[in-house]
């Protein structure tokens, strides 16, 4: 894997699900600072060789100190829940948009490369699938609009100020350490329900599709974006294959032979229907190749 070397790096959200895996990969060949408020991340997930600053991404003083002298920023800190953004849009905006612009300003001052954790949620309801990076953006949730806004700021910071920004539009990331309580990802929730023998709750008709991409592949995409990504550009990060949530529930049930029943509950506000990317641009320009498939990985998450 092409990984940055000999750099001074800030990983926001570096104690969290995706960030902590990224830090593990970066820390052997770089100086890594982690900024995390430990709201969903954990201290013990941060590799000992990295320096952890426990602070919120909205704490301007702590951010200024953490970013001082860095060459490269991976911005993973965010509210990641679509549902939370529907419940608390003002708070979610502050975290996902306002804090990102301030961090972009620091990238400009420090002349640092900036790799942004954008999201598939920016596309909202797609006109067709698979979704290409240039396709229309019609977010269906505050979360999607926030990520779209910040993704656009990345492009603009490159065009206006020549900041080397790259936005990675993650589809549905899964893997070890995905834990977020009521706002966690669906795989974590379904596995938990199956483990307890509780009903596996499918929101709506379950026909909505998602592309589940393993966190190790997302780490690889980040490293490639840092080393090969074209500044000002955005790339879809998924596997290129999607599954309906109904089928995911059945897959969990069959894989673990649980006594849980699959039940339908109300559809979620802001939920997107179809989510299946074309990953050709990332393959072509970054050399990205997803290496893991959900079928093979589910058991190891149990
Ligand atoms: C995920 C990410 C988000 C963003 C987006 C990109 C999380 C928590 N959120 O949002 O940050 O990157 O993907 O596409 O990882 N569902 C059920 N039953 C449950 C829980 C969820 O049916 O008990 C459904 C839910 O209605 C949705 C799908 O599963 O249709 C995925 O939900 P999610 O919360 O895992 O992720 P999503 O796609 O809203």
mmCIF file of C-alpha atoms and ligand atoms in Angstrom:
data_model
loop_
_atom_site.group_PDB
_atom_site.id
_atom_site.type_symbol
_atom_site.label_atom_id
_atom_site.label_comp_id
_atom_site.label_asym_id
_atom_site.label_seq_id
_atom_site.Cartn_x
_atom_site.Cartn_y
_atom_site.Cartn_z
ATOM 1 C CA UNK A 1 0.000 0.000 0.000
ATOM 2 C CA UNK A 2 1.224 3.525 -0.779
ATOM 3 C CA UNK A 3 1.386 5.233 2.601
ATOM 4 C CA UNK A 4 2.621 8.709 3.543
ATOM 5 C CA UNK A 5 6.073 8.720 5.179
ATOM 6 C CA UNK A 6 8.135 11.172 7.271
ATOM 7 C CA UNK A 7 5.279 13.621 7.664
ATOM 8 C CA UNK A 8 3.736 15.461 10.528
ATOM 9 C CA UNK A 9 0.074 14.436 10.461
ATOM 10 C CA UNK A 10 -3.106 15.446 12.274
ATOM 11 C CA UNK A 11 -5.964 12.929 12.356
ATOM 12 C CA UNK A 12 -9.162 14.480 13.716
ATOM 13 C CA UNK A 13 -11.448 11.797 15.085
ATOM 14 C CA UNK A 14 -8.347 9.623 15.388
ATOM 15 C CA UNK A 15 -9.703 7.753 18.416
ATOM 16 C CA UNK A 16 -12.861 6.804 16.557
ATOM 17 C CA UNK A 17 -13.897 3.930 14.358
ATOM 18 C CA UNK A 18 -12.251 4.925 11.065
ATOM 19 C CA UNK A 19 -9.672 7.353 12.458
ATOM 20 C CA UNK A 20 -8.101 4.882 14.891
ATOM 21 C CA UNK A 21 -7.517 2.330 12.126
ATOM 22 C CA UNK A 22 -5.972 5.053 9.982
ATOM 23 C CA UNK A 23 -3.662 6.130 12.823
ATOM 24 C CA UNK A 24 -2.455 2.533 13.240
ATOM 25 C CA UNK A 25 -1.369 2.493 9.603
ATOM 26 C CA UNK A 26 0.279 5.931 9.645
ATOM 27 C CA UNK A 27 2.059 5.914 12.963
ATOM 28 C CA UNK A 28 5.043 3.682 12.146
ATOM 29 C CA UNK A 29 6.446 6.092 9.522
ATOM 30 C CA UNK A 30 5.080 9.484 10.581
ATOM 31 C CA UNK A 31 4.566 11.816 13.557
ATOM 32 C CA UNK A 32 0.871 11.556 14.293
ATOM 33 C CA UNK A 33 -1.277 13.847 16.437
ATOM 34 C CA UNK A 34 -4.848 12.816 17.208
ATOM 35 C CA UNK A 35 -7.593 15.277 18.123
ATOM 36 C CA UNK A 36 -10.702 13.581 19.494
ATOM 37 C CA UNK A 37 -13.354 14.401 22.116
ATOM 38 C CA UNK A 38 -13.805 10.671 22.861
ATOM 39 C CA UNK A 39 -17.571 10.981 22.350
ATOM 40 C CA UNK A 40 -17.640 7.741 20.380
ATOM 41 C CA UNK A 41 -13.905 7.054 20.180
ATOM 42 C CA UNK A 42 -11.825 5.456 22.902
ATOM 43 C CA UNK A 43 -8.447 6.294 24.370
ATOM 44 C CA UNK A 44 -7.350 2.644 24.190
ATOM 45 C CA UNK A 45 -7.952 2.558 20.422
ATOM 46 C CA UNK A 46 -5.259 5.212 19.875
ATOM 47 C CA UNK A 47 -1.879 3.682 19.113
ATOM 48 C CA UNK A 48 0.640 4.527 21.890
ATOM 49 C CA UNK A 49 3.014 6.066 19.384
ATOM 50 C CA UNK A 50 0.509 8.815 18.493
ATOM 51 C CA UNK A 51 -0.087 11.937 20.631
ATOM 52 C CA UNK A 52 -3.700 12.253 21.736
ATOM 53 C CA UNK A 53 -5.282 15.649 22.442
ATOM 54 C CA UNK A 54 -8.647 15.136 24.067
ATOM 55 C CA UNK A 55 -10.731 18.049 22.780
ATOM 56 C CA UNK A 56 -13.732 18.825 20.652
ATOM 57 C CA UNK A 57 -13.280 19.787 17.011
ATOM 58 C CA UNK A 58 -15.108 23.028 17.892
ATOM 59 C CA UNK A 59 -12.511 23.947 20.539
ATOM 60 C CA UNK A 60 -10.637 26.552 18.487
ATOM 61 C CA UNK A 61 -7.651 26.809 20.828
ATOM 62 C CA UNK A 62 -7.077 23.063 20.978
ATOM 63 C CA UNK A 63 -7.429 22.780 17.192
ATOM 64 C CA UNK A 64 -4.900 25.613 16.630
ATOM 65 C CA UNK A 65 -2.367 23.841 18.834
ATOM 66 C CA UNK A 66 -2.945 20.404 17.301
ATOM 67 C CA UNK A 67 -2.568 21.653 13.744
ATOM 68 C CA UNK A 68 0.593 23.686 14.328
ATOM 69 C CA UNK A 69 3.315 22.650 11.862
ATOM 70 C CA UNK A 70 1.480 19.711 10.259
ATOM 71 C CA UNK A 71 2.023 18.682 6.613
ATOM 72 C CA UNK A 72 -1.107 16.591 6.265
ATOM 73 C CA UNK A 73 -4.574 16.552 7.835
ATOM 74 C CA UNK A 74 -7.065 13.678 7.729
ATOM 75 C CA UNK A 75 -10.402 15.105 8.857
ATOM 76 C CA UNK A 76 -12.484 12.206 10.216
ATOM 77 C CA UNK A 77 -14.104 13.920 13.218
ATOM 78 C CA UNK A 78 -17.827 14.361 12.618
ATOM 79 C CA UNK A 79 -21.288 13.593 13.716
ATOM 80 C CA UNK A 80 -21.679 10.463 11.551
ATOM 81 C CA UNK A 81 -25.340 9.752 12.149
ATOM 82 C CA UNK A 82 -27.997 10.746 9.628
ATOM 83 C CA UNK A 83 -30.596 10.184 12.349
ATOM 84 C CA UNK A 84 -28.839 12.485 14.837
ATOM 85 C CA UNK A 85 -28.656 15.223 12.200
ATOM 86 C CA UNK A 86 -32.437 14.997 11.743
ATOM 87 C CA UNK A 87 -32.876 15.220 15.539
ATOM 88 C CA UNK A 88 -30.359 18.053 16.050
ATOM 89 C CA UNK A 89 -29.596 19.865 12.756
ATOM 90 C CA UNK A 90 -28.067 22.987 14.309
ATOM 91 C CA UNK A 91 -25.599 21.056 16.452
ATOM 92 C CA UNK A 92 -24.800 18.697 13.612
ATOM 93 C CA UNK A 93 -24.079 21.637 11.279
ATOM 94 C CA UNK A 94 -21.665 23.211 13.764
ATOM 95 C CA UNK A 95 -19.676 19.999 13.994
ATOM 96 C CA UNK A 96 -19.809 18.959 10.364
ATOM 97 C CA UNK A 97 -19.607 22.290 8.535
ATOM 98 C CA UNK A 98 -18.376 25.138 10.754
ATOM 99 C CA UNK A 99 -15.545 23.134 12.298
ATOM 100 C CA UNK A 100 -14.505 21.869 8.856
ATOM 101 C CA UNK A 101 -14.172 25.381 7.402
ATOM 102 C CA UNK A 102 -12.043 26.435 10.368
ATOM 103 C CA UNK A 103 -9.828 23.409 9.815
ATOM 104 C CA UNK A 104 -9.534 24.264 6.113
ATOM 105 C CA UNK A 105 -8.354 27.717 7.162
ATOM 106 C CA UNK A 106 -5.615 26.064 9.209
ATOM 107 C CA UNK A 107 -4.681 23.879 6.237
ATOM 108 C CA UNK A 108 -4.329 27.079 4.224
ATOM 109 C CA UNK A 109 -2.117 28.715 6.849
ATOM 110 C CA UNK A 110 0.034 25.614 7.325
ATOM 111 C CA UNK A 111 0.150 24.754 3.617
ATOM 112 C CA UNK A 112 -1.048 21.282 4.619
ATOM 113 C CA UNK A 113 -2.689 18.694 2.403
ATOM 114 C CA UNK A 114 -6.273 18.042 3.524
ATOM 115 C CA UNK A 115 -8.045 14.694 3.107
ATOM 116 C CA UNK A 116 -11.727 15.009 3.910
ATOM 117 C CA UNK A 117 -14.130 12.263 5.012
ATOM 118 C CA UNK A 118 -17.074 13.107 2.787
ATOM 119 C CA UNK A 119 -20.065 10.836 2.339
ATOM 120 C CA UNK A 120 -22.337 9.028 -0.084
ATOM 121 C CA UNK A 121 -25.173 10.829 1.689
ATOM 122 C CA UNK A 122 -24.422 13.934 -0.407
ATOM 123 C CA UNK A 123 -26.049 12.306 -3.443
ATOM 124 C CA UNK A 124 -29.381 11.820 -1.671
ATOM 125 C CA UNK A 125 -31.848 10.433 -4.178
ATOM 126 C CA UNK A 126 -29.784 9.499 -7.244
ATOM 127 C CA UNK A 127 -31.155 9.906 -10.773
ATOM 128 C CA UNK A 128 -29.505 6.617 -11.733
ATOM 129 C CA UNK A 129 -27.161 4.002 -10.320
ATOM 130 C CA UNK A 130 -24.273 3.329 -10.159
ATOM 131 C CA UNK A 131 -23.581 6.838 -8.876
ATOM 132 C CA UNK A 132 -20.781 8.743 -10.520
ATOM 133 C CA UNK A 133 -18.943 11.577 -8.720
ATOM 134 C CA UNK A 134 -20.333 14.188 -11.144
ATOM 135 C CA UNK A 135 -23.961 13.086 -10.663
ATOM 136 C CA UNK A 136 -26.580 15.367 -9.124
ATOM 137 C CA UNK A 137 -26.504 16.067 -5.387
ATOM 138 C CA UNK A 138 -29.909 16.108 -3.728
ATOM 139 C CA UNK A 139 -29.283 15.366 -0.059
ATOM 140 C CA UNK A 140 -32.292 14.079 1.880
ATOM 141 C CA UNK A 141 -30.984 14.855 5.375
ATOM 142 C CA UNK A 142 -29.151 17.637 7.221
ATOM 143 C CA UNK A 143 -26.214 15.222 7.411
ATOM 144 C CA UNK A 144 -26.120 14.838 3.615
ATOM 145 C CA UNK A 145 -26.338 18.597 3.111
ATOM 146 C CA UNK A 146 -23.607 19.236 5.689
ATOM 147 C CA UNK A 147 -21.240 16.751 4.050
ATOM 148 C CA UNK A 148 -22.087 18.178 0.619
ATOM 149 C CA UNK A 149 -21.339 21.701 1.813
ATOM 150 C CA UNK A 150 -18.006 20.723 3.346
ATOM 151 C CA UNK A 151 -17.116 18.631 0.273
ATOM 152 C CA UNK A 152 -17.750 21.728 -1.876
ATOM 153 C CA UNK A 153 -15.655 23.871 0.479
ATOM 154 C CA UNK A 154 -12.786 21.468 -0.128
ATOM 155 C CA UNK A 155 -13.066 22.032 -3.876
ATOM 156 C CA UNK A 156 -13.325 25.787 -3.358
ATOM 157 C CA UNK A 157 -10.314 25.940 -1.037
ATOM 158 C CA UNK A 158 -8.296 24.318 -3.773
ATOM 159 C CA UNK A 159 -9.598 26.656 -6.466
ATOM 160 C CA UNK A 160 -9.339 29.869 -4.430
ATOM 161 C CA UNK A 161 -6.330 29.234 -2.219
ATOM 162 C CA UNK A 162 -4.549 26.242 -3.836
ATOM 163 C CA UNK A 163 -4.985 24.108 -0.718
ATOM 164 C CA UNK A 164 -4.347 20.474 -1.671
ATOM 165 C CA UNK A 165 -7.745 19.076 -0.716
ATOM 166 C CA UNK A 166 -9.091 15.640 -1.612
ATOM 167 C CA UNK A 167 -12.613 14.541 -0.631
ATOM 168 C CA UNK A 168 -13.359 10.849 -0.168
ATOM 169 C CA UNK A 169 -17.054 10.037 -0.366
ATOM 170 C CA UNK A 170 -17.401 7.040 1.895
ATOM 171 C CA UNK A 171 -20.272 4.668 1.312
ATOM 172 C CA UNK A 172 -21.292 2.536 4.320
ATOM 173 C CA UNK A 173 -18.162 1.750 6.289
ATOM 174 C CA UNK A 174 -18.111 -1.278 8.609
ATOM 175 C CA UNK A 175 -15.543 -3.230 10.596
ATOM 176 C CA UNK A 176 -14.098 -3.687 14.088
ATOM 177 C CA UNK A 177 -14.728 -0.856 16.600
ATOM 178 C CA UNK A 178 -17.918 0.391 14.958
ATOM 179 C CA UNK A 179 -19.790 1.266 18.111
ATOM 180 C CA UNK A 180 -22.122 4.199 18.479
ATOM 181 C CA UNK A 181 -25.032 3.165 20.693
ATOM 182 C CA UNK A 182 -28.403 4.147 19.244
ATOM 183 C CA UNK A 183 -26.707 6.051 16.401
ATOM 184 C CA UNK A 184 -24.411 3.232 15.321
ATOM 185 C CA UNK A 185 -24.290 1.735 11.832
ATOM 186 C CA UNK A 186 -26.815 -0.893 10.787
ATOM 187 C CA UNK A 187 -24.370 -3.825 10.788
ATOM 188 C CA UNK A 188 -23.369 -3.155 14.384
ATOM 189 C CA UNK A 189 -27.056 -2.867 15.346
ATOM 190 C CA UNK A 190 -28.115 -6.070 13.518
ATOM 191 C CA UNK A 191 -25.210 -8.075 15.005
ATOM 192 C CA UNK A 192 -26.090 -6.827 18.457
ATOM 193 C CA UNK A 193 -29.747 -7.760 18.006
ATOM 194 C CA UNK A 194 -28.800 -11.203 16.672
ATOM 195 C CA UNK A 195 -26.420 -11.797 19.594
ATOM 196 C CA UNK A 196 -29.152 -10.991 22.115
ATOM 197 C CA UNK A 197 -31.803 -12.987 20.235
ATOM 198 C CA UNK A 198 -33.857 -9.799 19.817
ATOM 199 C CA UNK A 199 -35.812 -8.867 16.687
ATOM 200 C CA UNK A 200 -33.697 -7.581 13.813
ATOM 201 C CA UNK A 201 -35.345 -4.257 13.013
ATOM 202 C CA UNK A 202 -35.580 -3.274 9.353
ATOM 203 C CA UNK A 203 -36.645 0.337 8.808
ATOM 204 C CA UNK A 204 -39.251 0.785 6.080
ATOM 205 C CA UNK A 205 -39.680 -1.902 3.418
ATOM 206 C CA UNK A 206 -36.004 -2.897 3.537
ATOM 207 C CA UNK A 207 -35.641 -2.354 -0.213
ATOM 208 C CA UNK A 208 -33.140 0.480 0.359
ATOM 209 C CA UNK A 209 -29.650 -0.453 -0.837
ATOM 210 C CA UNK A 210 -26.238 0.225 0.668
ATOM 211 C CA UNK A 211 -22.656 -0.524 -0.393
ATOM 212 C CA UNK A 212 -20.754 -1.772 2.672
ATOM 213 C CA UNK A 213 -17.026 -1.116 2.498
ATOM 214 C CA UNK A 214 -14.554 -2.495 5.038
ATOM 215 C CA UNK A 215 -12.678 0.015 7.199
ATOM 216 C CA UNK A 216 -9.296 -1.397 6.046
ATOM 217 C CA UNK A 217 -10.212 -0.504 2.463
ATOM 218 C CA UNK A 218 -11.208 2.987 3.610
ATOM 219 C CA UNK A 219 -7.804 3.382 5.293
ATOM 220 C CA UNK A 220 -6.133 2.320 2.044
ATOM 221 C CA UNK A 221 -8.195 4.892 0.111
ATOM 222 C CA UNK A 222 -7.065 7.610 2.536
ATOM 223 C CA UNK A 223 -3.408 6.704 2.107
ATOM 224 C CA UNK A 224 -3.809 6.686 -1.666
ATOM 225 C CA UNK A 225 -5.596 10.051 -1.567
ATOM 226 C CA UNK A 226 -2.688 11.488 0.411
ATOM 227 C CA UNK A 227 -0.084 10.141 -1.994
ATOM 228 C CA UNK A 228 -1.847 10.044 -5.412
ATOM 229 C CA UNK A 229 -5.104 12.037 -5.161
ATOM 230 C CA UNK A 230 -5.544 14.985 -7.502
ATOM 231 C CA UNK A 231 -6.043 18.163 -5.445
ATOM 232 C CA UNK A 232 -9.527 19.640 -5.684
ATOM 233 C CA UNK A 233 -11.049 16.290 -6.637
ATOM 234 C CA UNK A 234 -13.530 13.955 -4.943
ATOM 235 C CA UNK A 235 -13.682 10.163 -5.128
ATOM 236 C CA UNK A 236 -16.325 7.566 -4.268
ATOM 237 C CA UNK A 237 -15.057 4.968 -1.793
ATOM 238 C CA UNK A 238 -17.079 1.764 -1.782
ATOM 239 C CA UNK A 239 -16.892 -1.713 -3.267
ATOM 240 C CA UNK A 240 -19.146 -1.070 -6.262
ATOM 241 C CA UNK A 241 -21.619 -3.728 -5.010
ATOM 242 C CA UNK A 242 -24.660 -2.996 -2.923
ATOM 243 C CA UNK A 243 -27.183 -5.080 -0.970
ATOM 244 C CA UNK A 244 -30.727 -4.335 0.233
ATOM 245 C CA UNK A 245 -31.170 -3.882 3.986
ATOM 246 C CA UNK A 246 -33.770 -6.669 3.898
ATOM 247 C CA UNK A 247 -31.161 -9.042 2.453
ATOM 248 C CA UNK A 248 -28.576 -7.844 4.961
ATOM 249 C CA UNK A 249 -30.958 -8.747 7.813
ATOM 250 C CA UNK A 250 -31.454 -12.206 6.303
ATOM 251 C CA UNK A 251 -27.699 -12.639 5.790
ATOM 252 C CA UNK A 252 -27.063 -11.866 9.471
ATOM 253 C CA UNK A 253 -29.828 -14.259 10.512
ATOM 254 C CA UNK A 254 -28.549 -17.082 8.289
ATOM 255 C CA UNK A 255 -24.851 -16.577 9.061
ATOM 256 C CA UNK A 256 -25.342 -16.774 12.813
ATOM 257 C CA UNK A 257 -28.361 -19.085 12.893
ATOM 258 C CA UNK A 258 -29.948 -16.797 15.458
ATOM 259 C CA UNK A 259 -33.442 -17.190 16.888
ATOM 260 C CA UNK A 260 -34.084 -13.509 16.112
ATOM 261 C CA UNK A 261 -36.979 -12.685 13.807
ATOM 262 C CA UNK A 262 -36.689 -10.009 11.128
ATOM 263 C CA UNK A 263 -39.326 -7.321 11.725
ATOM 264 C CA UNK A 264 -40.280 -4.104 9.978
ATOM 265 C CA UNK A 265 -40.348 -0.805 11.834
ATOM 266 C CA UNK A 266 -41.069 2.758 10.657
ATOM 267 C CA UNK A 267 -38.919 4.144 7.861
ATOM 268 C CA UNK A 268 -36.356 6.685 9.007
ATOM 269 C CA UNK A 269 -36.729 10.369 8.135
ATOM 270 C CA UNK A 270 -33.963 11.438 5.775
ATOM 271 C CA UNK A 271 -33.075 7.871 4.772
ATOM 272 C CA UNK A 272 -31.760 7.489 1.233
ATOM 273 C CA UNK A 273 -33.178 4.756 -1.006
ATOM 274 C CA UNK A 274 -30.524 3.687 -3.464
ATOM 275 C CA UNK A 275 -26.845 3.851 -2.684
ATOM 276 C CA UNK A 276 -24.497 2.157 -5.118
ATOM 277 C CA UNK A 277 -21.359 3.847 -6.403
ATOM 278 C CA UNK A 278 -19.226 3.637 -9.453
ATOM 279 C CA UNK A 279 -15.693 3.396 -8.064
ATOM 280 C CA UNK A 280 -13.983 3.657 -11.445
ATOM 281 C CA UNK A 281 -12.552 7.103 -10.806
ATOM 282 C CA UNK A 282 -10.885 5.957 -7.569
ATOM 283 C CA UNK A 283 -9.614 2.831 -9.318
ATOM 284 C CA UNK A 284 -8.238 4.797 -12.240
ATOM 285 C CA UNK A 285 -6.797 7.839 -10.475
ATOM 286 C CA UNK A 286 -5.907 6.522 -7.016
ATOM 287 C CA UNK A 287 -5.206 2.878 -7.835
ATOM 288 C CA UNK A 288 -7.856 1.949 -5.259
ATOM 289 C CA UNK A 289 -8.984 -1.710 -5.163
ATOM 290 C CA UNK A 290 -11.327 -2.887 -2.415
ATOM 291 C CA UNK A 291 -9.975 -6.134 -0.992
ATOM 292 C CA UNK A 292 -12.741 -7.313 1.337
ATOM 293 C CA UNK A 293 -16.338 -8.398 0.835
ATOM 294 C CA UNK A 294 -19.141 -8.376 3.362
ATOM 295 C CA UNK A 295 -19.915 -12.106 2.972
ATOM 296 C CA UNK A 296 -16.412 -13.019 4.083
ATOM 297 C CA UNK A 297 -16.092 -10.424 6.828
ATOM 298 C CA UNK A 298 -19.351 -10.818 8.766
ATOM 299 C CA UNK A 299 -18.194 -13.822 10.789
ATOM 300 C CA UNK A 300 -15.075 -12.089 12.034
ATOM 301 C CA UNK A 301 -17.227 -9.228 13.387
ATOM 302 C CA UNK A 302 -19.374 -11.558 15.475
HETATM 303 C C1 LIG B 1 -24.158 5.768 6.844
HETATM 304 C C2 LIG B 1 -23.230 6.467 7.788
HETATM 305 C C3 LIG B 1 -23.103 7.891 7.382
HETATM 306 C C4 LIG B 1 -22.778 8.049 5.915
HETATM 307 C C5 LIG B 1 -23.677 7.188 5.047
HETATM 308 C C6 LIG B 1 -23.200 7.101 3.614
HETATM 309 C C7 LIG B 1 -23.272 5.471 10.037
HETATM 310 C C8 LIG B 1 -23.861 5.514 11.401
HETATM 311 N N1 LIG B 1 -23.727 6.384 9.153
HETATM 312 O O1 LIG B 1 -25.487 6.329 6.953
HETATM 313 O O2 LIG B 1 -22.120 8.497 8.199
HETATM 314 O O3 LIG B 1 -21.432 7.820 5.682
HETATM 315 O O4 LIG B 1 -23.729 5.856 5.520
HETATM 316 O O5 LIG B 1 -24.106 6.354 2.863
HETATM 317 O O6 LIG B 1 -22.422 4.649 9.736
HETATM 318 N N2 LIG B 1 -31.406 0.504 9.341
HETATM 319 C C9 LIG B 1 -32.347 -0.468 9.640
HETATM 320 N N3 LIG B 1 -32.415 -0.894 10.927
HETATM 321 C C10 LIG B 1 -31.631 -0.414 11.935
HETATM 322 C C11 LIG B 1 -30.666 0.585 11.610
HETATM 323 C C12 LIG B 1 -30.588 1.020 10.303
HETATM 324 O O7 LIG B 1 -33.096 -0.914 8.786
HETATM 325 O O8 LIG B 1 -31.793 -0.850 13.090
HETATM 326 C C13 LIG B 1 -31.313 0.967 7.950
HETATM 327 C C14 LIG B 1 -31.431 2.467 7.817
HETATM 328 O O9 LIG B 1 -32.772 2.873 7.780
HETATM 329 C C15 LIG B 1 -30.699 2.681 6.505
HETATM 330 C C16 LIG B 1 -29.633 1.572 6.496
HETATM 331 O O10 LIG B 1 -30.055 0.620 7.453
HETATM 332 O O11 LIG B 1 -31.560 2.511 5.408
HETATM 333 C C17 LIG B 1 -28.249 2.057 6.860
HETATM 334 O O12 LIG B 1 -28.350 2.817 8.061
HETATM 335 P P1 LIG B 1 -27.056 3.327 8.843
HETATM 336 O O13 LIG B 1 -27.519 4.150 9.981
HETATM 337 O O14 LIG B 1 -26.130 2.195 9.100
HETATM 338 O O15 LIG B 1 -26.306 4.188 7.748
HETATM 339 P P2 LIG B 1 -26.751 5.366 6.755
HETATM 340 O O16 LIG B 1 -26.743 4.809 5.365
HETATM 341 O O17 LIG B 1 -27.946 6.086 7.244
#
